[in-house]
Short mmCIF file of C-alpha atoms in Angstrom, two decimals:
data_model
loop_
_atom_site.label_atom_id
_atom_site.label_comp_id
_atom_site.label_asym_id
_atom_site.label_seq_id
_atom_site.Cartn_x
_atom_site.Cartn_y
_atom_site.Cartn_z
CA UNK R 1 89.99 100.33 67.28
CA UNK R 2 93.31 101.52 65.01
CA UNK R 3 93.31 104.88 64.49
CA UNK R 4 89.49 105.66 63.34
CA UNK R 5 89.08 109.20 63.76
CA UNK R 6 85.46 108.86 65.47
CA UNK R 7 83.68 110.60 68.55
CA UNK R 8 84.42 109.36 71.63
CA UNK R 9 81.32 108.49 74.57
CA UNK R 10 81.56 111.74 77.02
CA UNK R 11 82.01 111.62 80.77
CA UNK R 12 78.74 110.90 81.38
CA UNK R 13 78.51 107.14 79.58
CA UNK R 14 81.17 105.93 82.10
CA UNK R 15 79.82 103.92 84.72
CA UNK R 16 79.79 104.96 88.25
CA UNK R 17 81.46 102.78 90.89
CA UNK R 18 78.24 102.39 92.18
CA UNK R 19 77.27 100.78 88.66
CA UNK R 20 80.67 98.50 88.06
CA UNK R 21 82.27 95.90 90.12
CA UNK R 22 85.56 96.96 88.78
CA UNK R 23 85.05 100.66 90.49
CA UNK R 24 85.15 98.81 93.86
CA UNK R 25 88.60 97.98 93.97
CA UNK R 26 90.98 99.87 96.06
CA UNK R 27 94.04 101.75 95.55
CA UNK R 28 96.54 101.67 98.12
CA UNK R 29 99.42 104.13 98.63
CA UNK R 30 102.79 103.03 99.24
CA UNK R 31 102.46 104.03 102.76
CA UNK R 32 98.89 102.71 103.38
CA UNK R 33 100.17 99.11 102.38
CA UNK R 34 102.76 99.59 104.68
CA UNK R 35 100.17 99.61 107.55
CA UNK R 36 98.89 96.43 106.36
CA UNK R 37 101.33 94.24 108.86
CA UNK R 38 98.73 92.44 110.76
CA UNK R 39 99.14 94.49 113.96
CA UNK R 40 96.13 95.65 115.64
CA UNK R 41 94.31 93.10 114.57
CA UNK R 42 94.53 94.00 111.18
CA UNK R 43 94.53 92.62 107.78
CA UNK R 44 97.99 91.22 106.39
CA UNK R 45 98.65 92.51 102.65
CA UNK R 46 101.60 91.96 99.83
CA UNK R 47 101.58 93.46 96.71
CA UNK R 48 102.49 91.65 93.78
CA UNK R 49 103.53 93.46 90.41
CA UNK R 50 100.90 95.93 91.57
CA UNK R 51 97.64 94.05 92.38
CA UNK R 52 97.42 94.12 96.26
CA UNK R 53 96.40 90.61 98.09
CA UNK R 54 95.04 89.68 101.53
CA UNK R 55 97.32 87.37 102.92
CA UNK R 56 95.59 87.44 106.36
CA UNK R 57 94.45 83.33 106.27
CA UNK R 58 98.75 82.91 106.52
CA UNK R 59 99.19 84.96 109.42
CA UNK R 60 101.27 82.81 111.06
CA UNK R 61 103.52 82.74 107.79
CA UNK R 62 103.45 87.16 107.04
CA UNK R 63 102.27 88.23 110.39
CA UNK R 64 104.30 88.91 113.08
CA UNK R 65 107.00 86.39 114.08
CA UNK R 66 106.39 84.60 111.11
CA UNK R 67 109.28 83.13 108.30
CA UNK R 68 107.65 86.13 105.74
CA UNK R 69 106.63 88.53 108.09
CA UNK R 70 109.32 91.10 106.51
CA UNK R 71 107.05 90.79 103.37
CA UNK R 72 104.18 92.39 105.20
CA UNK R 73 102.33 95.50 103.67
CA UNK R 74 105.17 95.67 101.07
CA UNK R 75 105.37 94.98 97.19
CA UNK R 76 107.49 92.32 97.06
CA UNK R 77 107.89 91.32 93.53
CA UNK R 78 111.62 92.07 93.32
CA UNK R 79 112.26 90.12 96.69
CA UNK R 80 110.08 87.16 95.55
CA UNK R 81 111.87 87.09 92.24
CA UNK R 82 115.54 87.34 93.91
CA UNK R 83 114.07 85.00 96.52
CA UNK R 84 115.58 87.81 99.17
CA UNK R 85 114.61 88.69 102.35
CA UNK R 86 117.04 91.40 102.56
CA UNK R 87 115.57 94.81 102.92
CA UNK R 88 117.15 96.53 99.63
CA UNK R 89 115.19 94.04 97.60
CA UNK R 90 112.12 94.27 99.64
CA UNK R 91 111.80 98.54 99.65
CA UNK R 92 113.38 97.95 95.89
CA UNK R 93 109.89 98.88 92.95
CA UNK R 94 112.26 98.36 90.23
CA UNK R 95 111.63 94.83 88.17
CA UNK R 96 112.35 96.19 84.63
CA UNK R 97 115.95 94.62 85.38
CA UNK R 98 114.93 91.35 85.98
CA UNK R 99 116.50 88.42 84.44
CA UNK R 100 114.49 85.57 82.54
CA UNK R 101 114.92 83.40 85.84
CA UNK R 102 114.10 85.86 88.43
CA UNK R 103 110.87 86.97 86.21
CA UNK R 104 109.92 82.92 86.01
CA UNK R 105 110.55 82.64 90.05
CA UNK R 106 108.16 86.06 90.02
CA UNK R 107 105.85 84.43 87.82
CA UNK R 108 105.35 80.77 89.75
CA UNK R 109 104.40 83.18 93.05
CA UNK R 110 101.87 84.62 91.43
CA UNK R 111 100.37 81.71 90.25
CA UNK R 112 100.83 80.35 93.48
CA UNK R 113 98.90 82.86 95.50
CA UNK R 114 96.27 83.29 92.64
CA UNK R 115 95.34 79.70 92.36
CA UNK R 116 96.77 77.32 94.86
CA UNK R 117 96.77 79.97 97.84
CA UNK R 118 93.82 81.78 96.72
CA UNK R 119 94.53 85.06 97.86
CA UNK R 120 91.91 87.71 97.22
CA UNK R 121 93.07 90.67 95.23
CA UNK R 122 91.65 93.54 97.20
CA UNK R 123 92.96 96.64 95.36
CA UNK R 124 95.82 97.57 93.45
CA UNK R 125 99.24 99.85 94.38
CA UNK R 126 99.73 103.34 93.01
CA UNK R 127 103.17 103.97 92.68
CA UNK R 128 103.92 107.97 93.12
CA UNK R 129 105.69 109.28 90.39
CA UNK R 130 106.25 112.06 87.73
CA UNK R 131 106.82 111.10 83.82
CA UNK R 132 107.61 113.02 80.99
CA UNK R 133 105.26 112.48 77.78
CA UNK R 134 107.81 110.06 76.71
CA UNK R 135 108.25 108.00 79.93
CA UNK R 136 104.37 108.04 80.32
CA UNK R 137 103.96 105.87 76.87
CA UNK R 138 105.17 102.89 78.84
CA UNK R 139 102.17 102.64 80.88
CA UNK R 140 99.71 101.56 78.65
CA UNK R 141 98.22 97.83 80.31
CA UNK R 142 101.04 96.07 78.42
CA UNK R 143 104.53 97.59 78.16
CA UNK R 144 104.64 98.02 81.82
CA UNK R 145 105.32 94.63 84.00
CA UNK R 146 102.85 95.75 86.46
CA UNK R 147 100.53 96.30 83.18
CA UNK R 148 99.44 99.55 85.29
CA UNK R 149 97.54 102.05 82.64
CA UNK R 150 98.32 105.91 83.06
CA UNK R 151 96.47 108.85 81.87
CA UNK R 152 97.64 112.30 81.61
CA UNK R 153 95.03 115.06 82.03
CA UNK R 154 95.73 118.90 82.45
CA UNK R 155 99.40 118.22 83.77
CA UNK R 156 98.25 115.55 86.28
CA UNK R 157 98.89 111.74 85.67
CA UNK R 158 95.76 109.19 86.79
CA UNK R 159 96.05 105.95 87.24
CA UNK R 160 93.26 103.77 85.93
CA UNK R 161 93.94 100.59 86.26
CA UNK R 162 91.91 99.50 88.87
CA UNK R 163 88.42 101.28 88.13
CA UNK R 164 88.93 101.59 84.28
CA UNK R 165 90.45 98.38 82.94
CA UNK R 166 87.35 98.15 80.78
CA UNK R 167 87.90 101.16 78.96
CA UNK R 168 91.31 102.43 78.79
CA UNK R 169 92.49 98.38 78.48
CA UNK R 170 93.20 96.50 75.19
CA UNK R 171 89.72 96.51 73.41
CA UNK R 172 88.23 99.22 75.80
CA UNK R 173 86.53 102.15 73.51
CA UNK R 174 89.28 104.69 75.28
CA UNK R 175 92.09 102.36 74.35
CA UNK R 176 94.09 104.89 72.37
CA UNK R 177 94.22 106.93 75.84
CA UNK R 178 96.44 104.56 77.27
CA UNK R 179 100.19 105.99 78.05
CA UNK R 180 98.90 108.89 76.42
CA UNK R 181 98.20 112.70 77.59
CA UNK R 182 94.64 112.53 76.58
CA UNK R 183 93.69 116.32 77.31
CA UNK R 184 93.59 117.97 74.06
CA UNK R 185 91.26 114.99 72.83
CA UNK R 186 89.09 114.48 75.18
CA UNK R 187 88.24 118.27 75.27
CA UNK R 188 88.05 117.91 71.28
CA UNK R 189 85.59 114.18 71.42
CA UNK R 190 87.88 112.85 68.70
CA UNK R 191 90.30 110.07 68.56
CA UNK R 192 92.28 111.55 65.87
CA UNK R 193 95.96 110.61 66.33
CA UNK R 194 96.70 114.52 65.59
CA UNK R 195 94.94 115.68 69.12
CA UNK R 196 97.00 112.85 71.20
CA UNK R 197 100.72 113.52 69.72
CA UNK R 198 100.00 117.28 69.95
CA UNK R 199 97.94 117.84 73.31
CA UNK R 200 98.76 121.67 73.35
CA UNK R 201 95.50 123.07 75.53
CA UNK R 202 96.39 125.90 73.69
CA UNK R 203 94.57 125.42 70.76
CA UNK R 204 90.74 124.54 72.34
CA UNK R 205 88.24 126.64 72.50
CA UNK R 206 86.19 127.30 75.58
CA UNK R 207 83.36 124.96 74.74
CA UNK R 208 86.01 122.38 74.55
CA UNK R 209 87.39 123.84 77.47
CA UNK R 210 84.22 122.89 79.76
CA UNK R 211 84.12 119.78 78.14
CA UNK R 212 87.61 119.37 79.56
CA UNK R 213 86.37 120.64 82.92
CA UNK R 214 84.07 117.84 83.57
CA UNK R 215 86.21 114.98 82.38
CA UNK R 216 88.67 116.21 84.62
CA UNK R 217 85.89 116.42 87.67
CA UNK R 218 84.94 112.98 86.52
CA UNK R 219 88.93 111.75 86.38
CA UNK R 220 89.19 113.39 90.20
CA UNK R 221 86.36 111.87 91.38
CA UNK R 222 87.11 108.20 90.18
CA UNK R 223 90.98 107.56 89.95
CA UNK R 224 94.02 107.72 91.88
CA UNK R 225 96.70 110.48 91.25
CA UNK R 226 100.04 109.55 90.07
CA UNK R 227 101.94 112.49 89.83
CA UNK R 228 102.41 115.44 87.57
CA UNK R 229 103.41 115.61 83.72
CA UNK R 230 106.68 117.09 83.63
CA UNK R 231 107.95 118.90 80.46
CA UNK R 232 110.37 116.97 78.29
#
């Protein structure tokens, strides 16, 4: 899309999640994964590099009593890639540091549960945190190892990754939104670079105001909070 200055589709063009199979994922909290341990009679879910999988059909292997069950309703993709079982690495988010090795190990389990173990992806994880304008440009579907996409909106950070892949993604007509505070130009319908690199609300009038007001109803309504947008 490059930086064409052209109108973007409003609020309304989005699909609902009624209307998209991609809307139907789930996001899962930190601490709703962590209820995912099999107990109860309940489902038995890992997260890996943020898409969240049902592991439930090796029970006896993450469930209770089982060689993995310290891997249950946990990301694990810096214990996997350390091939730890040690709690540090297992409550440890951070795999920016990995080596080429550990990121190879990371990469065969993956592949591993995706194709030989065939374990359905049934929502992603939304990590809680707040980002600076700068820190939030990482997050746009391809800097970020766990490819999550971020979107800032009036001081609040969304993640979309789940239920808008198809349009904030590489190739999505809302591309240019990605790792970006998209306020100022979604209240203007524009893509020029200007409105993204300065998103000052101060400068929008109060038709683009309501025009803000309903993509951030529609934003509320359809994707998971991050965290706030903290001044740099």
């Amino acid at each position: 899309m490059g930086n064409a200055i052209v109108t973007p589709k409003g609020p309304q063009d989005l699909q609902s999640s009624k209307e998209s199979d991609l809307s139907q994922m789930l996001t899962f909290s930190l601490e709703e994964l962590r209820a995912h341990t099999g107990l109860d009679g309940r489902e038995v879910s890992i997260s890996l590099l943020g898409d969240v999988y049902d592991v439930s059909a090796d029970r006896a292997v993450y469930g209770q009593g089982g060689a993995l069950a310290c891997y249950a309703g946990q990301d694990i993709s810096r214990a996997v890639a350390k091939k730890s079982l040690e709690l540090h690495d297992i409550e440890n988010l951070e795999v920016d540091d990995l080596d080429r090795e550990e990121r190879q190990v990371l990469e065969e389990w993956l592949a591993r549960s995706r194709e030989e173990k065939k374990y359905p992806v049934i929502g992603r994880l939304v990590i809680q945190q707040d980002l600076t304008l700068k820190q939030l440009l990482k997050y746009n579907g391809e800097e970020d190892p766990r490819c999550a996409i971020y979107i800032g909106l009036c001081g609040t950070i969304y993640d979309v990754t789940a239920n808008g892949k198809e349009y904030y993604g590489s190739g999505g007509s809302y591309e240019q939104f990605a790792g970006r505070d998209a306020s100022r130009a979604l209240a203007c319908m524009s893509f020029d670079p200007e409105f993204l690199d300065d998103p000052d609300l101060s400068k929008i009038n109060s038709e683009q105001q309501a025009v803000l007001s309903v993509w951030c109803k529609k934003f509320q309504q359809k994707y998971a909070i991050v965290g706030r947008l903290l001044d740099e």
